[in-house]
C-alpha positions as a Python dict, from the first residue, in 0.01 Angstrom:
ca = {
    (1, 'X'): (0, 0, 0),
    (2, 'X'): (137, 319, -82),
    (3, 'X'): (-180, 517, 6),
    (4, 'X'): (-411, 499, 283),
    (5, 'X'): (-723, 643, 433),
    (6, 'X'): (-811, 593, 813),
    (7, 'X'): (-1135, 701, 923),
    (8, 'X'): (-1394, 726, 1151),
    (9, 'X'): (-1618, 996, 1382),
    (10, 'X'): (-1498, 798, 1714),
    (11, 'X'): (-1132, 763, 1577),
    (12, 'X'): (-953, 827, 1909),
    (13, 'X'): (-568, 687, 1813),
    (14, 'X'): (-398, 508, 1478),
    (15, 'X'): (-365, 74, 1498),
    (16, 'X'): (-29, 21, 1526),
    (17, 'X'): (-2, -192, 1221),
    (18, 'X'): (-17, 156, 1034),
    (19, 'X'): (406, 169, 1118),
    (20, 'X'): (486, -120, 969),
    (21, 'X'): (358, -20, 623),
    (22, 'X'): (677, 135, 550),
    (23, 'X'): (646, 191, 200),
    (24, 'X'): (346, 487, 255),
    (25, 'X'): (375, 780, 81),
    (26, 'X'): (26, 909, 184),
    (27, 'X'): (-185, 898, 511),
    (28, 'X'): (-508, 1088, 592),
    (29, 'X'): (-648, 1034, 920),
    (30, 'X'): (-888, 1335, 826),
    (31, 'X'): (-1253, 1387, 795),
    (32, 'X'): (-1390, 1476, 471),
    (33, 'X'): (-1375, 1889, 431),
    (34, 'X'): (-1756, 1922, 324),
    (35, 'X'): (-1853, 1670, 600),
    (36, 'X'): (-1804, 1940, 891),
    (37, 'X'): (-1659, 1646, 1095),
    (38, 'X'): (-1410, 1666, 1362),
    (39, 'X'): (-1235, 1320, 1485),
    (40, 'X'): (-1134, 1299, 1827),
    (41, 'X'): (-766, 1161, 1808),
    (42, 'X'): (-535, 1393, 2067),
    (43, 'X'): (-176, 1227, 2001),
    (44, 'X'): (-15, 1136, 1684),
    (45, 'X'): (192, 884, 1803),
    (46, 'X'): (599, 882, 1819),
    (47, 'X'): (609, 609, 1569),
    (48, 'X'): (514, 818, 1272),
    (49, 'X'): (868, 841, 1205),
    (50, 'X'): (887, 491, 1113),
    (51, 'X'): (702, 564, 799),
    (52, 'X'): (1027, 758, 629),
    (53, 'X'): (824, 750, 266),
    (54, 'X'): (542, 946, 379),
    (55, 'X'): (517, 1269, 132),
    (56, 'X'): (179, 1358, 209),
    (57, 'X'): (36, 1299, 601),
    (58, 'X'): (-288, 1459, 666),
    (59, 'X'): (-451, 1488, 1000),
    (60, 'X'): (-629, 1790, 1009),
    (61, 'X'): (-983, 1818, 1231),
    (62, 'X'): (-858, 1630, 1543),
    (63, 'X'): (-824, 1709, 1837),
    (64, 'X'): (-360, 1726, 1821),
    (65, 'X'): (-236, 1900, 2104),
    (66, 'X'): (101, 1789, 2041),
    (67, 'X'): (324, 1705, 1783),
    (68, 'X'): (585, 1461, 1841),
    (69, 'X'): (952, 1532, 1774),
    (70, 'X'): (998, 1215, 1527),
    (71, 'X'): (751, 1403, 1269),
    (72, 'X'): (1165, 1557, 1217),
    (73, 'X'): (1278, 1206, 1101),
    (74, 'X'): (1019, 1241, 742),
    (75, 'X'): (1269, 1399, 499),
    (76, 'X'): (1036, 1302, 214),
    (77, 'X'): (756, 1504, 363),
    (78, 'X'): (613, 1731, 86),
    (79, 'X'): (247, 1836, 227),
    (80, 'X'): (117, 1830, 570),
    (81, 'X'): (-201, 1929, 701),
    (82, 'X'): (-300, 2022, 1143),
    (83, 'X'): (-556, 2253, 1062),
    (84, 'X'): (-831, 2230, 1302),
    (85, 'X'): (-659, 2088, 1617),
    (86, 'X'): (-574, 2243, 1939),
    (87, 'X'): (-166, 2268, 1912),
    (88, 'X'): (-9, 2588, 2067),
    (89, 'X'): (366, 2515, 1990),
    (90, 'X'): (523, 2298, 1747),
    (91, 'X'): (858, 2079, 1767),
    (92, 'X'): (1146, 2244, 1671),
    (93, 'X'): (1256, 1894, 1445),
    (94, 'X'): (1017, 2057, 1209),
    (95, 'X'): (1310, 2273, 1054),
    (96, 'X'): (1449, 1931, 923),
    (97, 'X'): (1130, 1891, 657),
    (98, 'X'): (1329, 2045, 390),
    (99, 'X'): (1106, 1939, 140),
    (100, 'X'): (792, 2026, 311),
    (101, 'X'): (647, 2270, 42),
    (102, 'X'): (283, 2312, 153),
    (103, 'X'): (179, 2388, 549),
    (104, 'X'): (-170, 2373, 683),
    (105, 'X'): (-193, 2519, 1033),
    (106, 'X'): (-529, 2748, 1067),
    (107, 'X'): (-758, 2753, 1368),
    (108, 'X'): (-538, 2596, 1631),
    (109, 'X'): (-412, 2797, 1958),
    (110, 'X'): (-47, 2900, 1813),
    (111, 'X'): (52, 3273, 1975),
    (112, 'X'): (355, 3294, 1775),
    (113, 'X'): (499, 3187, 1398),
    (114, 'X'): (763, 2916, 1507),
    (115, 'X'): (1121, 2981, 1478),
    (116, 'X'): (1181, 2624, 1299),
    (117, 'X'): (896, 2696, 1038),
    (118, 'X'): (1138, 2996, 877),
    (119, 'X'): (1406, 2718, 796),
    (120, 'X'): (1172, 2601, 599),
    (121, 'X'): (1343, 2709, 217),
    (122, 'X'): (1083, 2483, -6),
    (123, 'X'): (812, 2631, 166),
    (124, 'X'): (547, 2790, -98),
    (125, 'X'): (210, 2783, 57),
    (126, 'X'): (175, 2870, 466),
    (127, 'X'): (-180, 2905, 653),
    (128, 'X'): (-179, 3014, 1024),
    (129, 'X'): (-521, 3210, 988),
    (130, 'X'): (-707, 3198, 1292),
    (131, 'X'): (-440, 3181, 1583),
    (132, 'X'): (-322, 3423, 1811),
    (133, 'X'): (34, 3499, 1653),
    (134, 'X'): (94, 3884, 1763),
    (135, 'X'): (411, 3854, 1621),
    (136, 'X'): (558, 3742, 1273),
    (137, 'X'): (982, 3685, 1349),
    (138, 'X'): (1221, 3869, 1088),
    (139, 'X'): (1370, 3535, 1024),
    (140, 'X'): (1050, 3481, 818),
    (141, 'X'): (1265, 3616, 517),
    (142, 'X'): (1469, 3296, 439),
    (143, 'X'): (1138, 3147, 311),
    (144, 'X'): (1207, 3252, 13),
    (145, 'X'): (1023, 3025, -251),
    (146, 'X'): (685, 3162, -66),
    (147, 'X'): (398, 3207, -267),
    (148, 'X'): (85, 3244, -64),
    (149, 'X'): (97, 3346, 303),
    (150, 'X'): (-239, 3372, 482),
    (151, 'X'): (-230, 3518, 803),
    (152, 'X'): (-599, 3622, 850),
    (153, 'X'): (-763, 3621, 1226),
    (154, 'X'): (-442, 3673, 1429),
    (155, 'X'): (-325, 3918, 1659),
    (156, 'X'): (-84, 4088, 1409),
    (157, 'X'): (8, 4466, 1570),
    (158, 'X'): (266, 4491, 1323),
    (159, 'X'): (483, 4322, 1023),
    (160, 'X'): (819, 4311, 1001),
    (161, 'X'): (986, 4475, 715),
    (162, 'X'): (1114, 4136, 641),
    (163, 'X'): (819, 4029, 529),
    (164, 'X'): (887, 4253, 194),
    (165, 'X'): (1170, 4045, 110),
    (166, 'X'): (915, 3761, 1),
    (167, 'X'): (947, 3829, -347),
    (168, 'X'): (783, 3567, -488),
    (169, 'X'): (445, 3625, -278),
    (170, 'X'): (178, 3610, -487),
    (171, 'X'): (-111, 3561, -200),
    (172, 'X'): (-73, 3746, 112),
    (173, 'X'): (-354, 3796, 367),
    (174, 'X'): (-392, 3995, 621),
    (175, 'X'): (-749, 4002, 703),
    (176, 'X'): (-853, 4092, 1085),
    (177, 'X'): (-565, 4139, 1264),
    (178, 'X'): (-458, 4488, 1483),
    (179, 'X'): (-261, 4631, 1200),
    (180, 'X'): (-241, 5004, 1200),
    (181, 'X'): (34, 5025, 939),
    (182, 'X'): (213, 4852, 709),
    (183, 'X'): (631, 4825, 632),
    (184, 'X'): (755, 5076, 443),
    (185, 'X'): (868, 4868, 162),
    (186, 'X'): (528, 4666, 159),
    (187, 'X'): (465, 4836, -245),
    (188, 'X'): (774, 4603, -319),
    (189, 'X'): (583, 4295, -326),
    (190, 'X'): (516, 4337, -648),
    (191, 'X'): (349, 3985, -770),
    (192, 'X'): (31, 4127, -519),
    (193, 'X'): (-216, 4311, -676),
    (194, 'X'): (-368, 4539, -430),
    (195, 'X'): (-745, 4617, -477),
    (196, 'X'): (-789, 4473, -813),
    (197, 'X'): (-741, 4089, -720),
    (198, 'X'): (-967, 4004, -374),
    (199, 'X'): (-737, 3693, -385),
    (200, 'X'): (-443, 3792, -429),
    (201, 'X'): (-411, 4057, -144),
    (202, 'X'): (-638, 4128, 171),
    (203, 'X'): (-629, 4352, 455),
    (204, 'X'): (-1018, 4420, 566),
    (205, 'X'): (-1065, 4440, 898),
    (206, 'X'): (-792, 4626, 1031),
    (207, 'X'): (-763, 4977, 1145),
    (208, 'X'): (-499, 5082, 876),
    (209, 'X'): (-372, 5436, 952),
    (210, 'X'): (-43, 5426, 760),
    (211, 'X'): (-95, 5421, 412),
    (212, 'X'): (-490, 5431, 502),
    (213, 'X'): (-733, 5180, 289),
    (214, 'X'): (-770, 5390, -21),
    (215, 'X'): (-390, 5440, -83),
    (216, 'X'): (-383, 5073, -51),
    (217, 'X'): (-657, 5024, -344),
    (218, 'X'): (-421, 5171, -589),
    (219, 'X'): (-193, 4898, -557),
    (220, 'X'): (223, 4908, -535),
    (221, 'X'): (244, 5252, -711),
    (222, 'X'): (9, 5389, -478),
    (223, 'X'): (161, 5250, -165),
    (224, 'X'): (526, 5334, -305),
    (225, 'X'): (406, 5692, -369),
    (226, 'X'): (246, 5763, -34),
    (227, 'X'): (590, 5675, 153),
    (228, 'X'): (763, 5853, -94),
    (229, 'X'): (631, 6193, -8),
    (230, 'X'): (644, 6113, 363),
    (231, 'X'): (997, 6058, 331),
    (232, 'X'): (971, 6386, 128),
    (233, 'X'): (812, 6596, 442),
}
């Protein structure tokens, strides 16, 4: 078996024969998205490392409070999904998923983007909407290969200009957080496309001062201009 399935509403822990299959490449021990499920498993078990094929591991809609360490040892890791779950920190091992390019983590109880997460260099898709980060670390600029960044329903105060260096963002939002300005070199990110593409760019719902909402609506020009002149005065 190289792909596998597990589920169940009552699904409380994984049968340990799962271990031994250790040719997997995927596991999903996930309800269905439209289903509006949640399982009830609160441990993902230390032997997860033993399956060193996995590329793919879902597990999102549990009940995770923990991650163990060993989820370090799955260097073929390409996608993995904890959305839904109830983690508030995350092992640093993570930083050893170099080829971990996609990273689910929305609606769990993290206060802060972890450290290992930003030696992440394959990373191109991130989701930690609906946490309580109130901070975003300057080391965030090594992720490099970012695409899409979605940081909606956080506790954001502030961005780090770091977060400009992300050249290759092409998604960023920023939906209802405590943002009252933005970096100064935000109309850099130049693969956004401020108030023309909903999708591509989003910032409702926070009490933007500095550029204020309708400098931001006339996308990276706009934004470059209105620092411009306030370097100006």
């Amino acid at each position: 078996k190289k792909k596998l399935k597990i589920s169940g509403r009552d699904l409380l822990s994984v049968p340990i024969q799962v271990f031994g299959l250790d040719q997997l490449q995927v596991l999903e021990m996930s309800p269905e998205r439209e289903s509006c499920l949640r399982y009830r498993m609160d441990l993902l078990p230390q032997e997860i490392g033993h399956l060193r094929n996995l590329t793919c591991l879902y597990v999102d809609s549990n009940n995770l409070k923990k991650i163990p360490a060993e989820i370090g040892t799955l260097s073929h890791l390409e996608r993995l999904t904890l959305s839904n779950n109830s983690l508030s920190s995350l092992p640093a091992e993570m930083g050893a998923l170099q080829r971990l390019h996609s990273l689910h983590l929305a609606n769990n109880s993290l206060t802060e983007l972890p450290a290992p997460l930003c030696q992440l260099r394959s990373l191109t898709f991130l989701d930690v909407s609906d946490n309580k980060i109130d901070t975003i670390p300057s080391s965030i600029r090594h992720l490099e290969k970012l695409e899409t960044l979605l940081l909606l329903f956080n506790s954001l105060e502030s961005l780090p200009e770091d977060v400009c260096l992300l050249r290759n963002l092409h998604t960023l939002w920023l939906g209802n957080n405590h943002l009252r300005s933005l970096p100064a070199a935000f109309g850099e990110l130049v693969n956004l496309d401020w108030g023309y593409n909903y999708c591509s760019c989003n910032y409702e719902g926070n009490p933007l001062e500095s550029p204020p909402p309708e400098i931001c609506s006339r996308g990276p020009e706009g934004i470059r201009d209105y620092f411009s002149s306030l370097r100006r005065i």
